[in-house]
Structures are given as structure tokens and as C-alpha cells.
Amino acid sequence: MPLSIPVTWSEAHRLHAPETAVWVGVPIEADELPERADRIRSALEEAGTTVVDAQPHDDSPLLAVHDPGLVEFLRTAWATWQEAGMPAESGQRDVVGYIFPTPGLLAGLESRVPKALSARTGAWSFDTMTAISRGTWEAARGAVDTALTAADLVLAGAPAAYACCRPPGHHVTRSAFGGSCYLNNAAVAAHYLRDAGHERVALLDVDAHHGNGSQSIFWDRGDVLTGSVHVDPAAGWFPHFLGFADESRAGNLNVTLAPGSDDDAWLAGVDQLVAAAREHGSTALVVALGVDAAADDSNSPLGVTEQGFREAGRRLGALGLPTVVVQEGGYVLDTVGPLVRAALEGIEEGGAL
Ligand SMILES: [Zn+2]
């Protein structure tokens, strides 16, 4: 039977093609590549899905979850960097931060927007890995439209829709980008469903890394439940400073896994997220679907199999809620497509769509 979950898609993703990321001061090879999305799309087309072009939306759903200053910075950063001659002056083609207004630096004083362009990036970002290159804004904004178009399909009656978002988004907070993410596609979709009349929405994140941005955006809100199952930051994994089990409280659940965890432990974590959504009384679901918990993905030390992703899909689908699935991580080009396909087929099987 063909996959009935439609895929929303923006060609603009290709415009974001970073060559390097800066880690501990060293340029490393980028792995959040355009080919990821292309491989996913091919695998889903082979499964018989329908591809729907992302429709443009105005900025209001974006500004509902992000600081207008962050959005404006991302929109203008590349052009401003070029116009100021920074590539020639600094030797850096892309926009990369170097000084960050941490609590330790500010010592309680309010952060200001620095005059120097080289310093301004640090006001809106939290790492050096996430460079802004030519086309990053267009791709990130296209990813938001991709998520919103999937939400539109679900609001119009589709049981589920999958947004093939690239770049990913779940690490972005209200006012800071990082972790290879620029705008929080899943958070935008969750708030949009909320605005469209779903009084309680669950945003469940099964990427191998903690969805710190989504957690912080909805931290003080009971209407959007955030839940994340991920490798324990206490074991030394990104985002290092957030995602600990003891951050769980009403409206937020973090399930942490030891490195080496396999299908059984991961699926038990997924079950906890599903139970939390039931208890929350959510009437709509957003799944932040990263597949980097896969055994062959070196971005995490987890060992989830294709069968594990299918089973997770079944358990999420069994909630029986209108579901928007948003792509997050997953970096092994040969397997990213089949893993996403398995998860979506599982959702379909679980929900008897
Ligand atoms: Zn990840």
C-alpha cells in the first residue's frame, strides 16, 4: 500500500549549503547537507507519497515564537556581512560569532546589541558551528513554510502530514540560533496548531539530541507540552547545558538515555512521551523526527534500528491525534531516507489512517 502521509517540500532548502562548521576553533566538514533532504524525498516517493509544495505564509506564526530581533538578524546577516566587507577583512566568508554575552560576562547587566558587526552575531546565537551562508535565510524561512503547510494540511483534515524541513530547527530558542538550526520549525507548527483552535498540543521530540529550543520556548506554558527522548547530556552530549532529566516538570518531560542504548530503552522513552501526551489531553501532535539515534549515525551514541523507528511511529500514531511530523537531524545519506520512511509507515500503521 502506498504511503498516504503527504510530504511538504521547499526547493529553497538547497540554497543553504554550508561547506564547513567551526568546532573548537577548527573548521570541520559540514554534514547538514542538501543531499539529506533529497535522499529523504526519494525514499518517500518510492513509497508512493504525494509531494506538496510549501506555500508562503507571512511572518506572524514565526514571530509568535521568536524574538523579532532574531528574525531580523537572520534575514539581513548575510547581506550586511558582505556589504561591510567582512569576507575580505576577516577571511571568513560566512557569518560566524566570536563573543557571546553569557551570564558570566554580563554579571546581571542587560545585554546590548554591539556596534561591531563581528560581535553582533553573538547576541543572537549560542555556538560557532552554525554559520550563516548565502541562502541560509531563504532556506530557513522556506523550512518554516514547509512546516506550516504540513500544519495546514492537517488542519484541513489530513490525519497526518510530514514536513521535510531543512535546515532543522529544534535547538533554536526564542532568541538564539545554534546546533545547525536557525528557526524552530516544530515550535512554529505547534503554536500555529494552538492558534488554529487546538487548546492543547503535544510537541514530542525523538531526535537523538535534546530539543532545547522547543523546551525553552514553551517552558512557561501549559498549553503546549514538550517532551524529548535523547542521549543524556550528563554523559557529554550536545546541547551539554540542557536536557537533563531533572528539568522535567509540568508541561515538560526529558527522558535521558545512556550512550549505547538500543531499541528497547529508546522505545520505553518514546512510551513515556506518548503517556505524557495522553495525560496532557493534547488534541494535536507535532513530532520532531530526527533519525540520528540510528546505530550507524556518529552524531549520537544510540543504537536504534530501522525496526525501532517503525515501532516508534506505531506508538506515536496510536495516540490517534492529528499529527504534523517535522524533520530534524539524521545525517547518514544512505539510511536517512529509509529511516524516515519506516517512521512514517509506522505512524500510518499505528493510527490506522
Ligand atoms: Zn540531533
Coordinates of C-alpha atoms and ligand atoms in Angstrom, one line a residue:
M1 CA 0.0 0.0 0.0
P2 CA 1.4 3.4 -0.9
L3 CA 2.4 5.8 1.9
S4 CA -0.6 8.1 2.3
I5 CA 1.1 10.7 4.5
P6 CA 1.8 13.7 2.2
V7 CA 5.2 15.3 2.2
T8 CA 5.6 19.1 2.1
W9 CA 8.7 20.5 0.4
S10 CA 10.6 23.7 -0.4
E11 CA 13.2 23.8 -3.1
A12 CA 14.7 26.7 -1.1
H13 CA 16.4 24.2 1.2
R14 CA 19.2 23.8 -1.5
L15 CA 20.2 27.4 -1.0
H16 CA 21.6 26.6 2.4
A17 CA 24.8 24.6 1.7
P18 CA 27.4 25.2 4.3
E19 CA 30.9 23.9 3.5
T20 CA 32.3 24.0 7.0
A21 CA 31.3 24.4 10.6
V22 CA 33.6 25.8 13.2
W23 CA 34.2 23.5 16.2
V24 CA 36.7 24.4 18.9
G25 CA 38.1 26.9 16.5
V26 CA 38.7 24.3 13.8
P27 CA 36.8 24.2 10.5
I28 CA 35.2 20.7 10.2
E29 CA 33.3 19.2 7.3
A30 CA 29.6 20.1 7.4
D31 CA 27.1 17.2 7.4
E32 CA 23.8 19.0 7.4
L33 CA 23.8 18.9 3.6
P34 CA 21.2 19.4 0.9
E35 CA 21.5 15.8 -0.2
R36 CA 19.9 14.8 3.1
A37 CA 16.5 16.2 2.1
D38 CA 16.9 14.9 -1.4
R39 CA 17.5 11.4 -0.2
I40 CA 14.5 11.5 2.1
R41 CA 12.3 12.8 -0.6
S42 CA 13.4 10.0 -3.0
A43 CA 12.7 7.3 -0.3
L44 CA 9.3 8.7 0.3
E45 CA 8.5 9.0 -3.4
E46 CA 9.5 5.3 -3.8
A47 CA 6.9 4.6 -1.0
G48 CA 4.3 6.3 -3.1
T49 CA 3.7 9.5 -1.2
T50 CA 2.4 12.8 -2.6
V51 CA 4.7 15.8 -2.6
V52 CA 3.1 19.2 -1.8
D53 CA 4.9 22.4 -2.4
A54 CA 5.3 24.6 0.6
Q55 CA 3.0 27.7 0.5
P56 CA 4.2 31.1 1.6
H57 CA 3.0 32.3 5.0
D58 CA 3.5 35.7 6.5
D59 CA 5.8 36.2 9.4
S60 CA 3.1 36.2 12.1
P61 CA 3.4 32.5 13.0
L62 CA 7.2 32.9 13.2
L63 CA 7.1 36.0 15.4
A64 CA 4.7 34.2 17.7
V65 CA 7.6 32.0 19.0
H66 CA 10.7 34.0 18.1
D67 CA 12.1 37.4 19.1
P68 CA 11.7 39.9 16.2
G69 CA 15.3 40.8 16.7
L70 CA 16.5 37.2 15.9
V71 CA 14.3 37.1 12.8
E72 CA 15.6 40.4 11.6
F73 CA 19.2 39.4 12.3
L74 CA 18.8 36.2 10.3
R75 CA 17.1 38.0 7.4
T76 CA 19.8 40.6 7.0
A77 CA 23.0 39.0 8.4
W78 CA 24.5 37.6 5.2
A79 CA 24.0 40.8 3.1
T80 CA 25.2 43.0 5.9
W81 CA 28.3 40.9 6.3
Q82 CA 29.1 41.1 2.6
E83 CA 28.3 44.9 2.3
A84 CA 30.6 45.7 5.2
G85 CA 33.5 43.8 3.5
M86 CA 33.8 41.3 6.3
P87 CA 34.9 38.4 4.0
A88 CA 38.0 40.3 2.9
E89 CA 38.6 41.9 6.3
S90 CA 38.3 38.8 8.4
G91 CA 38.9 36.0 5.9
Q92 CA 35.6 34.5 6.9
R93 CA 33.1 34.2 4.0
D94 CA 30.2 33.2 6.3
V95 CA 28.7 34.9 9.3
V96 CA 30.1 33.3 12.4
G97 CA 30.0 34.6 16.0
Y98 CA 33.0 35.0 18.3
I99 CA 31.9 36.7 21.5
F100 CA 28.9 35.6 23.4
P101 CA 27.0 37.6 26.2
T102 CA 26.9 34.7 28.7
P103 CA 25.5 35.3 32.2
G104 CA 29.1 35.2 33.4
L105 CA 30.1 38.0 31.2
L106 CA 27.1 40.2 31.9
A107 CA 27.0 39.6 35.6
G108 CA 23.4 40.5 35.8
L109 CA 23.5 43.5 33.5
E110 CA 21.3 43.6 30.4
S111 CA 22.8 42.5 27.1
R112 CA 23.1 45.2 24.4
V113 CA 23.3 45.0 20.6
P114 CA 27.0 45.6 19.8
K115 CA 28.1 48.2 17.3
A116 CA 30.8 46.0 15.7
L117 CA 29.4 43.6 13.1
S118 CA 31.9 40.9 14.2
A119 CA 30.4 40.9 17.6
R120 CA 26.7 41.2 16.7
T121 CA 26.2 37.5 15.8
G122 CA 26.9 36.5 19.4
A123 CA 23.8 38.4 20.6
W124 CA 21.6 36.0 18.6
S125 CA 23.4 32.7 18.7
F126 CA 24.9 30.3 21.1
D127 CA 27.6 28.4 19.2
T128 CA 30.2 28.8 16.5
M129 CA 29.2 25.7 14.5
T130 CA 26.1 27.3 12.9
A131 CA 27.3 29.6 10.2
I132 CA 25.1 31.8 8.1
S133 CA 26.0 31.4 4.5
R134 CA 24.5 32.7 1.3
G135 CA 20.9 31.4 1.1
T136 CA 20.7 30.3 4.7
W137 CA 17.8 32.8 5.4
E138 CA 15.8 31.7 2.3
A139 CA 16.2 28.1 3.2
A140 CA 15.4 28.5 6.9
R141 CA 12.3 30.6 6.0
G142 CA 11.3 28.0 3.4
A143 CA 11.6 25.3 6.1
V144 CA 9.1 27.3 8.3
D145 CA 6.7 27.5 5.3
T146 CA 7.2 23.7 4.8
A147 CA 6.2 23.0 8.4
L148 CA 3.2 25.5 8.2
T149 CA 2.0 23.9 5.0
A150 CA 2.0 20.5 6.7
A151 CA 0.0 22.0 9.6
D152 CA -2.4 23.5 7.1
L153 CA -3.0 20.0 5.5
V154 CA -3.7 18.6 9.0
L155 CA -6.0 21.4 9.9
A156 CA -7.9 20.8 6.6
G157 CA -8.5 17.2 7.7
A158 CA -5.4 15.1 6.7
P159 CA -4.7 12.7 9.6
A160 CA -1.0 13.4 9.3
A161 CA 1.5 15.3 7.2
Y162 CA 5.3 15.2 7.0
A163 CA 7.3 18.4 6.6
C164 CA 10.7 17.7 5.0
C165 CA 12.3 20.7 6.7
R166 CA 15.9 21.6 6.1
P167 CA 17.7 23.2 7.9
P168 CA 16.4 21.6 11.1
G169 CA 15.1 23.7 14.0
H170 CA 14.7 22.1 17.4
H171 CA 17.7 23.7 19.0
V172 CA 16.6 27.3 18.4
T173 CA 15.3 29.2 21.4
R174 CA 13.1 32.2 21.3
S175 CA 16.1 34.5 20.7
A176 CA 19.1 32.4 19.8
F177 CA 20.0 30.0 16.9
G178 CA 22.6 27.2 17.0
G179 CA 23.0 23.5 16.7
S180 CA 22.8 23.6 12.9
C181 CA 19.3 25.2 13.3
Y182 CA 18.1 28.7 12.6
L183 CA 14.3 28.9 13.0
N184 CA 12.4 26.4 15.2
N185 CA 10.1 24.8 12.6
A186 CA 8.4 22.4 15.0
A187 CA 7.7 25.1 17.6
V188 CA 6.2 27.4 15.0
A189 CA 4.0 24.5 13.8
A190 CA 2.9 23.7 17.4
H191 CA 2.0 27.3 18.2
Y192 CA 0.2 27.5 14.9
L193 CA -2.0 24.5 15.7
R194 CA -2.7 26.1 19.0
D195 CA -3.8 29.3 17.4
A196 CA -6.0 27.4 15.0
G197 CA -8.1 26.1 17.8
H198 CA -6.3 23.1 19.4
E199 CA -6.3 24.1 23.0
R200 CA -3.6 21.6 24.0
V201 CA -0.8 20.5 21.7
A202 CA 2.0 18.0 22.3
L203 CA 5.4 18.5 20.8
L204 CA 7.3 15.2 21.1
D205 CA 10.9 15.1 20.0
V206 CA 12.6 11.8 19.2
D207 CA 15.8 13.3 17.7
A208 CA 18.9 11.8 19.4
H209 CA 19.6 15.3 20.9
H210 CA 17.6 17.3 23.4
G211 CA 15.1 19.7 21.8
N212 CA 16.3 22.5 24.0
G213 CA 14.9 25.3 21.8
S214 CA 11.4 23.8 21.9
Q215 CA 11.6 23.2 25.7
S216 CA 12.6 26.8 26.4
I217 CA 10.1 28.4 24.0
F218 CA 7.2 26.6 25.8
W219 CA 8.8 26.4 29.3
D220 CA 6.3 28.7 30.9
R221 CA 3.2 27.5 29.1
G222 CA 0.9 24.6 30.0
D223 CA -0.9 24.5 26.7
V224 CA 2.0 23.1 24.6
L225 CA 3.5 20.0 26.2
T226 CA 7.2 19.5 25.3
G227 CA 8.7 16.0 25.6
S228 CA 12.1 14.8 24.4
V229 CA 13.9 11.4 24.5
H230 CA 17.6 11.8 23.9
V231 CA 21.1 10.9 24.8
D232 CA 21.9 12.1 28.3
P233 CA 23.8 15.5 28.2
A234 CA 25.3 14.4 31.6
A235 CA 27.2 11.8 29.6
G236 CA 28.8 14.5 27.5
W237 CA 26.5 15.1 24.6
F238 CA 25.1 18.2 22.8
P239 CA 23.5 20.5 23.9
H240 CA 25.5 19.9 27.0
F241 CA 23.9 22.6 29.2
L242 CA 20.3 21.5 28.8
G243 CA 18.2 18.4 28.5
F244 CA 18.8 16.8 31.9
A245 CA 16.1 14.5 33.4
D246 CA 15.6 16.8 36.4
E247 CA 14.4 19.6 34.1
S248 CA 11.2 17.7 33.8
R249 CA 8.2 19.4 35.3
A250 CA 4.5 20.0 34.5
G251 CA 4.4 20.6 30.7
N252 CA 7.9 19.4 30.1
L253 CA 9.4 15.9 30.1
N254 CA 13.0 14.9 29.4
V255 CA 13.8 11.2 29.1
T256 CA 17.6 10.7 29.1
L257 CA 19.4 7.6 27.7
A258 CA 22.8 6.3 28.4
P259 CA 25.2 6.0 25.5
G260 CA 24.8 2.6 23.9
S261 CA 21.0 2.5 24.5
D262 CA 19.2 0.3 21.9
D263 CA 15.7 -0.1 20.6
D264 CA 14.2 -1.3 23.9
A265 CA 15.4 1.6 26.0
W266 CA 14.6 4.2 23.4
L267 CA 11.1 2.8 22.8
A268 CA 10.5 2.8 26.5
G269 CA 11.4 6.5 26.4
V270 CA 9.0 7.1 23.5
D271 CA 6.3 5.3 25.5
Q272 CA 6.9 7.8 28.3
L273 CA 6.4 10.7 25.9
V274 CA 3.2 9.2 24.5
A275 CA 1.8 8.6 28.0
A276 CA 2.6 12.3 28.9
A277 CA 0.7 13.5 25.8
R278 CA -2.3 11.3 26.9
E279 CA -2.2 12.7 30.3
H280 CA -1.9 16.3 29.0
G281 CA -5.1 15.9 27.0
S282 CA -3.4 17.1 23.8
T283 CA -5.7 17.2 20.8
A284 CA -2.9 17.7 18.2
L285 CA 0.6 16.3 17.9
V286 CA 3.8 17.6 16.5
V287 CA 6.6 15.0 16.2
A288 CA 10.1 16.4 15.9
L289 CA 11.5 13.5 13.9
G290 CA 15.3 13.2 14.0
V291 CA 16.7 9.9 12.9
D292 CA 20.2 10.5 14.3
A293 CA 19.6 8.0 17.1
A294 CA 20.3 5.4 14.4
A295 CA 23.1 2.9 15.2
D296 CA 25.1 4.0 12.1
D297 CA 24.9 7.8 12.8
S298 CA 28.1 9.0 14.5
N299 CA 26.3 12.2 15.7
S300 CA 24.9 10.1 18.6
P301 CA 26.0 7.0 20.6
L302 CA 22.5 5.5 20.5
G303 CA 21.7 2.2 18.6
V304 CA 18.2 2.5 17.2
T305 CA 17.4 0.2 14.2
E306 CA 15.0 0.8 11.3
Q307 CA 12.6 -1.5 13.0
G308 CA 12.9 0.7 16.1
F309 CA 11.9 3.8 14.1
R310 CA 8.9 1.9 12.6
E311 CA 7.8 0.8 16.1
A312 CA 8.2 4.4 17.5
G313 CA 5.9 5.6 14.6
R314 CA 3.3 3.0 15.6
R315 CA 3.3 4.1 19.2
L316 CA 3.0 7.8 18.2
G317 CA 0.4 7.0 15.6
A318 CA -1.6 5.1 18.3
L319 CA -2.3 8.4 20.0
G320 CA -4.8 8.9 17.2
L321 CA -4.2 12.6 17.0
P322 CA -3.9 15.0 14.0
T323 CA -0.2 14.8 13.5
V324 CA 2.4 17.1 11.9
V325 CA 5.8 15.4 11.6
V326 CA 8.8 17.8 11.2
Q327 CA 12.2 16.7 10.1
E328 CA 15.1 17.3 12.5
G329 CA 18.5 15.5 12.4
G330 CA 19.8 12.3 10.7
Y331 CA 23.0 12.5 8.7
V332 CA 23.8 9.2 7.1
L333 CA 22.9 9.7 3.5
D334 CA 22.4 6.1 2.7
T335 CA 20.0 5.4 5.5
V336 CA 18.3 8.7 6.3
G337 CA 15.5 8.1 3.7
P338 CA 14.6 4.6 4.7
L339 CA 14.6 5.5 8.4
V340 CA 12.2 8.4 7.8
R341 CA 10.1 6.2 5.6
A342 CA 9.9 3.5 8.4
A343 CA 8.8 6.0 11.0
L344 CA 6.1 7.4 8.8
E345 CA 4.8 4.0 7.8
G346 CA 4.8 3.2 11.5
I347 CA 2.7 6.3 12.2
E348 CA 0.3 5.2 9.5
E349 CA 0.1 1.6 10.8
G350 CA -0.3 2.8 14.4
G351 CA -3.1 5.2 13.7
A352 CA -5.0 3.2 11.1
L353 CA -5.1 6.3 9.0
Ligands
ZN1 ZN 20.1 15.6 16.6

